[in-house]
Amino acid sequence: MTRVDAEPATYWNPGDQILWRYRENAGEHFHIARPVTVVRDDAELLAVWLAPGTDCMKPALADGTPVHQEPLESRYTKPRTVQRDRWFGTGVLKLAQPGRPWSVWLFWDPGWRFKNWYVNLEQPLARWAGGVDSVDYFLDISVHPDRSWHWRDEDEFAQAQRDGLMDAATAERVRAAGRDAVEAIEAWGPPFPDGWQHWRPDPSWPVPSLPEDWDRTPAHVSS
């Protein structure tokens, strides 16, 4: 992985490789790390490409059970670890507007047939020299090419609250962020009308590698 030593206040260049990470809920350790390639980075938008075949870190249950296969009632209470995995299938374009408590991801089916936008409700991204960090808040929104939308993972959002991973004040902030995101969708505001579904990655970009110190603590962090 090409290290980028930029200070948080500077912008990365297209083609730079950074880490997009999430801390565990109700904890300080990182449990998701994805090396990505910068597409655009400026005062209005950070856009990155998660390429097919990228080595990533993801949470798993300590007994080896994949998280999504564990019944919801015990999914967040059983002991966990992290494991190395590979991003299979088509890649993902992630778009984040500075300070917004969500990012918008674009998915394609094979052959670059656009599938949908995905609004991931999360803490506003905190920038550091090697990438961006956040906390995922479970609740998401799918947005379809015909501009229709629906909530996703409402059951996980509710279970996370029951299991103490999110207090009432945080849950209300997430709901408010979701309502704001829905307003942006229904007004068809950025980034939805900006044509990103027609974007394609530079074929010369290598697949980023996952550094051994993927969970390192940033020396300086800014939002």
Tab-separated table of C-alpha atoms in Angstrom:
chain	number	residue	atom	x	y	z
A	1	MET	CA	0.000	0.000	0.000
A	2	THR	CA	1.328	3.429	-0.959
A	3	ARG	CA	1.556	5.476	2.227
A	4	VAL	CA	0.180	8.998	2.075
A	5	ASP	CA	1.751	11.306	4.645
A	6	ALA	CA	-0.560	14.258	4.094
A	7	GLU	CA	-1.698	16.167	7.152
A	8	PRO	CA	-5.451	15.958	7.831
A	9	ALA	CA	-6.042	19.491	6.520
A	10	THR	CA	-4.651	18.653	3.063
A	11	TYR	CA	-6.340	16.782	0.250
A	12	TRP	CA	-5.329	13.519	-1.345
A	13	ASN	CA	-4.718	13.157	-5.052
A	14	PRO	CA	-6.559	10.817	-7.423
A	15	GLY	CA	-4.835	7.459	-7.307
A	16	ASP	CA	-3.632	7.799	-3.702
A	17	GLN	CA	-4.337	4.770	-1.525
A	18	ILE	CA	-5.853	5.295	1.935
A	19	LEU	CA	-7.752	3.310	4.576
A	20	TRP	CA	-11.509	3.617	5.168
A	21	ARG	CA	-12.095	2.271	8.688
A	22	TYR	CA	-14.879	1.779	11.240
A	23	ARG	CA	-14.470	1.473	14.992
A	24	GLU	CA	-16.487	-1.100	16.856
A	25	ASN	CA	-19.740	0.121	18.377
A	26	ALA	CA	-19.418	1.016	22.064
A	27	GLY	CA	-15.653	0.474	21.828
A	28	GLU	CA	-12.432	2.042	20.631
A	29	HIS	CA	-10.925	-0.763	18.531
A	30	PHE	CA	-11.178	-0.822	14.757
A	31	HIS	CA	-13.089	-3.806	13.395
A	32	ILE	CA	-13.459	-2.848	9.725
A	33	ALA	CA	-10.609	-1.638	7.507
A	34	ARG	CA	-10.798	-1.320	3.726
A	35	PRO	CA	-7.930	-0.064	1.575
A	36	VAL	CA	-9.350	2.209	-1.122
A	37	THR	CA	-8.118	4.387	-3.976
A	38	VAL	CA	-8.906	8.107	-3.964
A	39	VAL	CA	-11.030	9.226	-6.922
A	40	ARG	CA	-11.613	12.825	-5.827
A	41	ASP	CA	-10.890	14.765	-2.648
A	42	ASP	CA	-11.721	18.431	-2.088
A	43	ALA	CA	-13.808	20.720	0.114
A	44	GLU	CA	-17.044	19.355	-1.356
A	45	LEU	CA	-16.501	15.609	-1.610
A	46	LEU	CA	-14.304	12.623	-0.861
A	47	ALA	CA	-14.803	9.854	-3.428
A	48	VAL	CA	-12.957	6.541	-3.159
A	49	TRP	CA	-12.991	3.222	-5.019
A	50	LEU	CA	-13.088	-0.143	-3.241
A	51	ALA	CA	-11.777	-2.500	-5.900
A	52	PRO	CA	-12.827	-6.135	-6.343
A	53	GLY	CA	-10.334	-8.482	-4.729
A	54	THR	CA	-9.187	-6.009	-2.062
A	55	ASP	CA	-7.960	-7.564	1.195
A	56	CYS	CA	-9.953	-6.121	4.107
A	57	MET	CA	-10.513	-6.652	7.824
A	58	LYS	CA	-13.994	-7.452	9.065
A	59	PRO	CA	-15.640	-8.570	12.326
A	60	ALA	CA	-16.401	-12.238	12.952
A	61	LEU	CA	-17.662	-14.204	15.935
A	62	ALA	CA	-14.928	-15.752	18.036
A	63	ASP	CA	-16.238	-19.259	17.321
A	64	GLY	CA	-15.817	-18.678	13.597
A	65	THR	CA	-19.463	-18.079	12.749
A	66	PRO	CA	-19.917	-15.330	10.141
A	67	VAL	CA	-21.696	-12.387	11.752
A	68	HIS	CA	-24.576	-12.370	9.270
A	69	GLN	CA	-25.312	-16.061	10.005
A	70	GLU	CA	-25.732	-15.533	13.758
A	71	PRO	CA	-29.347	-15.015	14.930
A	72	LEU	CA	-30.079	-11.358	15.517
A	73	GLU	CA	-30.843	-11.900	19.218
A	74	SER	CA	-27.233	-12.958	19.921
A	75	ARG	CA	-25.412	-11.304	17.027
A	76	TYR	CA	-24.067	-8.412	19.094
A	77	THR	CA	-23.538	-10.133	22.438
A	78	LYS	CA	-21.383	-13.139	21.534
A	79	PRO	CA	-17.580	-12.721	21.745
A	80	ARG	CA	-16.035	-11.306	18.585
A	81	THR	CA	-12.752	-11.081	16.791
A	82	VAL	CA	-11.599	-9.653	13.474
A	83	GLN	CA	-10.468	-11.592	10.445
A	84	ARG	CA	-8.864	-10.918	7.119
A	85	ASP	CA	-11.115	-11.342	4.110
A	86	ARG	CA	-11.318	-10.294	0.486
A	87	TRP	CA	-13.885	-8.026	-1.136
A	88	PHE	CA	-15.498	-10.269	-3.720
A	89	GLY	CA	-17.916	-9.325	-6.455
A	90	THR	CA	-18.065	-5.925	-8.081
A	91	GLY	CA	-16.377	-2.911	-6.549
A	92	VAL	CA	-17.968	-0.056	-4.623
A	93	LEU	CA	-17.663	3.687	-5.140
A	94	LYS	CA	-17.987	5.551	-1.805
A	95	LEU	CA	-18.909	9.237	-1.676
A	96	ALA	CA	-18.728	11.351	1.482
A	97	GLN	CA	-19.542	15.034	1.846
A	98	PRO	CA	-17.473	16.581	4.666
A	99	GLY	CA	-19.308	16.795	7.973
A	100	ARG	CA	-22.337	14.795	6.868
A	101	PRO	CA	-23.365	11.874	9.094
A	102	TRP	CA	-23.679	9.484	6.168
A	103	SER	CA	-21.860	8.369	3.057
A	104	VAL	CA	-23.366	7.242	-0.236
A	105	TRP	CA	-22.128	4.044	-1.875
A	106	LEU	CA	-22.737	2.981	-5.463
A	107	PHE	CA	-23.130	-0.676	-6.408
A	108	TRP	CA	-23.099	-2.314	-9.814
A	109	ASP	CA	-24.050	-5.746	-11.076
A	110	PRO	CA	-21.561	-7.566	-13.330
A	111	GLY	CA	-20.982	-5.795	-16.603
A	112	TRP	CA	-21.264	-2.365	-14.970
A	113	ARG	CA	-25.051	-2.464	-14.860
A	114	PHE	CA	-25.899	0.088	-12.181
A	115	LYS	CA	-27.736	-1.491	-9.263
A	116	ASN	CA	-28.375	1.115	-6.566
A	117	TRP	CA	-27.132	3.807	-4.246
A	118	TYR	CA	-26.749	2.886	-0.573
A	119	VAL	CA	-26.863	5.523	2.169
A	120	ASN	CA	-24.719	4.374	5.104
A	121	LEU	CA	-25.610	6.265	8.297
A	122	GLU	CA	-22.440	6.817	10.315
A	123	GLN	CA	-20.382	9.299	12.274
A	124	PRO	CA	-19.023	12.072	10.057
A	125	LEU	CA	-15.694	10.854	8.730
A	126	ALA	CA	-12.627	11.849	10.758
A	127	ARG	CA	-9.616	12.410	8.525
A	128	TRP	CA	-6.078	11.482	9.444
A	129	ALA	CA	-2.850	11.135	7.497
A	130	GLY	CA	-3.581	7.573	6.380
A	131	GLY	CA	-7.306	7.690	5.732
A	132	VAL	CA	-10.709	8.249	7.319
A	133	ASP	CA	-12.394	6.743	10.389
A	134	SER	CA	-16.025	6.465	11.461
A	135	VAL	CA	-18.543	4.414	13.448
A	136	ASP	CA	-21.317	2.631	11.559
A	137	TYR	CA	-24.819	3.122	12.973
A	138	PHE	CA	-26.567	0.037	11.502
A	139	LEU	CA	-29.461	1.896	9.860
A	140	ASP	CA	-29.187	2.359	6.093
A	141	ILE	CA	-31.223	3.396	3.047
A	142	SER	CA	-31.324	1.832	-0.411
A	143	VAL	CA	-31.997	4.209	-3.304
A	144	HIS	CA	-32.963	2.733	-6.662
A	145	PRO	CA	-32.377	4.054	-10.184
A	146	ASP	CA	-36.037	5.133	-10.383
A	147	ARG	CA	-35.411	7.315	-7.266
A	148	SER	CA	-37.549	5.132	-5.012
A	149	TRP	CA	-36.006	4.290	-1.646
A	150	HIS	CA	-36.506	2.117	1.416
A	151	TRP	CA	-34.992	1.696	4.870
A	152	ARG	CA	-32.581	-1.162	5.488
A	153	ASP	CA	-31.485	-2.984	8.652
A	154	GLU	CA	-34.085	-1.447	10.946
A	155	ASP	CA	-34.068	-4.730	12.875
A	156	GLU	CA	-30.300	-4.491	13.470
A	157	PHE	CA	-30.651	-0.850	14.513
A	158	ALA	CA	-33.265	-1.827	17.120
A	159	GLN	CA	-31.269	-4.832	18.360
A	160	ALA	CA	-28.116	-2.739	18.765
A	161	GLN	CA	-30.027	-0.428	21.086
A	162	ARG	CA	-31.430	-3.330	23.108
A	163	ASP	CA	-27.906	-4.727	23.489
A	164	GLY	CA	-26.468	-1.442	24.710
A	165	LEU	CA	-24.367	-0.624	21.669
A	166	MET	CA	-26.148	2.681	21.204
A	167	ASP	CA	-27.778	4.949	23.777
A	168	ALA	CA	-31.088	6.741	23.249
A	169	ALA	CA	-29.485	10.094	22.428
A	170	THR	CA	-27.268	8.541	19.757
A	171	ALA	CA	-30.198	6.610	18.305
A	172	GLU	CA	-32.215	9.807	17.999
A	173	ARG	CA	-29.312	11.547	16.242
A	174	VAL	CA	-29.139	8.636	13.808
A	175	ARG	CA	-32.876	8.834	13.131
A	176	ALA	CA	-32.561	12.578	12.547
A	177	ALA	CA	-29.656	11.981	10.159
A	178	GLY	CA	-31.794	9.427	8.350
A	179	ARG	CA	-34.616	11.929	7.981
A	180	ASP	CA	-32.154	14.474	6.580
A	181	ALA	CA	-30.847	11.868	4.141
A	182	VAL	CA	-34.399	11.107	2.999
A	183	GLU	CA	-34.960	14.827	2.388
A	184	ALA	CA	-31.810	14.901	0.246
A	185	ILE	CA	-33.003	11.841	-1.673
A	186	GLU	CA	-36.482	13.207	-2.292
A	187	ALA	CA	-35.049	16.572	-3.386
A	188	TRP	CA	-32.566	14.618	-5.552
A	189	GLY	CA	-29.687	16.605	-4.169
A	190	PRO	CA	-25.975	15.797	-4.435
A	191	PRO	CA	-24.515	13.309	-5.023
A	192	PHE	CA	-27.491	11.559	-6.627
A	193	PRO	CA	-27.872	13.701	-9.786
A	194	ASP	CA	-24.133	14.016	-10.400
A	195	GLY	CA	-23.731	11.095	-12.798
A	196	TRP	CA	-21.459	8.977	-10.620
A	197	GLN	CA	-23.218	5.827	-11.831
A	198	HIS	CA	-21.437	6.387	-15.171
A	199	TRP	CA	-18.002	6.691	-13.559
A	200	ARG	CA	-15.390	3.981	-14.154
A	201	PRO	CA	-12.057	3.382	-12.378
A	202	ASP	CA	-8.733	4.074	-14.044
A	203	PRO	CA	-7.632	0.657	-15.374
A	204	SER	CA	-4.017	1.439	-14.420
A	205	TRP	CA	-4.862	1.589	-10.699
A	206	PRO	CA	-3.489	-1.393	-8.763
A	207	VAL	CA	-5.583	-3.111	-6.123
A	208	PRO	CA	-4.453	-1.566	-2.797
A	209	SER	CA	-2.867	-3.854	-0.221
A	210	LEU	CA	-3.862	-4.037	3.432
A	211	PRO	CA	-1.007	-2.780	5.653
A	212	GLU	CA	0.048	-4.816	8.677
A	213	ASP	CA	-0.652	-1.811	10.931
A	214	TRP	CA	-4.156	-1.298	9.550
A	215	ASP	CA	-5.435	-0.668	13.114
A	216	ARG	CA	-2.805	1.909	14.065
A	217	THR	CA	-3.917	4.911	16.100
A	218	PRO	CA	-3.734	8.168	14.146
A	219	ALA	CA	-1.338	10.744	15.534
A	220	HIS	CA	-3.681	13.580	14.585
A	221	VAL	CA	-7.348	13.405	13.699
A	222	SER	CA	-9.673	16.113	12.397
A	223	SER	CA	-13.238	16.036	11.122
